[in-house]
Amino acid sequence: AKLDHPNVVNFYHAAELGGVVVLTMELVEGTTLAARLEAGPLSVRKAVDLMVQVLAALGHAHSHGLIHREVTPENILIVPGDAVKLT
């Protein structure tokens, strides 16, 4: 919740309800990188642009002492305008 970066999905709250941990996060409209790749390969320019944004998000997290342990295409969201949100 302490991360505030345009390429990171905002996390709002965690609670335990009936023995189940429930997280509330920003609703992000778009698609995963995994789904986008199913349509075919990205151009080199597009791939570099997306990865620069992913690295910016990871750099911000690392600067706050956090390590993302599962950077996968499923956890990279592409929103309209080709902005990236890392979950």
JSON list of N, CA, C and O in Angstrom, two decimals, residues 18 62 66:
[
{"chain": "A", "resi": 18, "resn": "GLY", "atom": "N", "xyz": [-14.04, -14.29, 7.46]},
{"chain": "A", "resi": 18, "resn": "GLY", "atom": "CA", "xyz": [-14.42, -15.70, 7.53]},
{"chain": "A", "resi": 18, "resn": "GLY", "atom": "C", "xyz": [-13.26, -16.63, 7.23]},
{"chain": "A", "resi": 18, "resn": "GLY", "atom": "O", "xyz": [-13.45, -17.67, 6.61]},
{"chain": "A", "resi": 62, "resn": "HIS", "atom": "N", "xyz": [11.61, -1.69, -5.56]},
{"chain": "A", "resi": 62, "resn": "HIS", "atom": "CA", "xyz": [12.91, -1.99, -4.93]},
{"chain": "A", "resi": 62, "resn": "HIS", "atom": "C", "xyz": [13.39, -0.81, -4.09]},
{"chain": "A", "resi": 62, "resn": "HIS", "atom": "O", "xyz": [13.99, -1.01, -3.03]},
{"chain": "A", "resi": 66, "resn": "LEU", "atom": "N", "xyz": [10.89, -3.51, -1.44]},
{"chain": "A", "resi": 66, "resn": "LEU", "atom": "CA", "xyz": [10.00, -4.60, -1.82]},
{"chain": "A", "resi": 66, "resn": "LEU", "atom": "C", "xyz": [10.55, -5.34, -3.03]},
{"chain": "A", "resi": 66, "resn": "LEU", "atom": "O", "xyz": [11.09, -4.72, -3.96]}
]
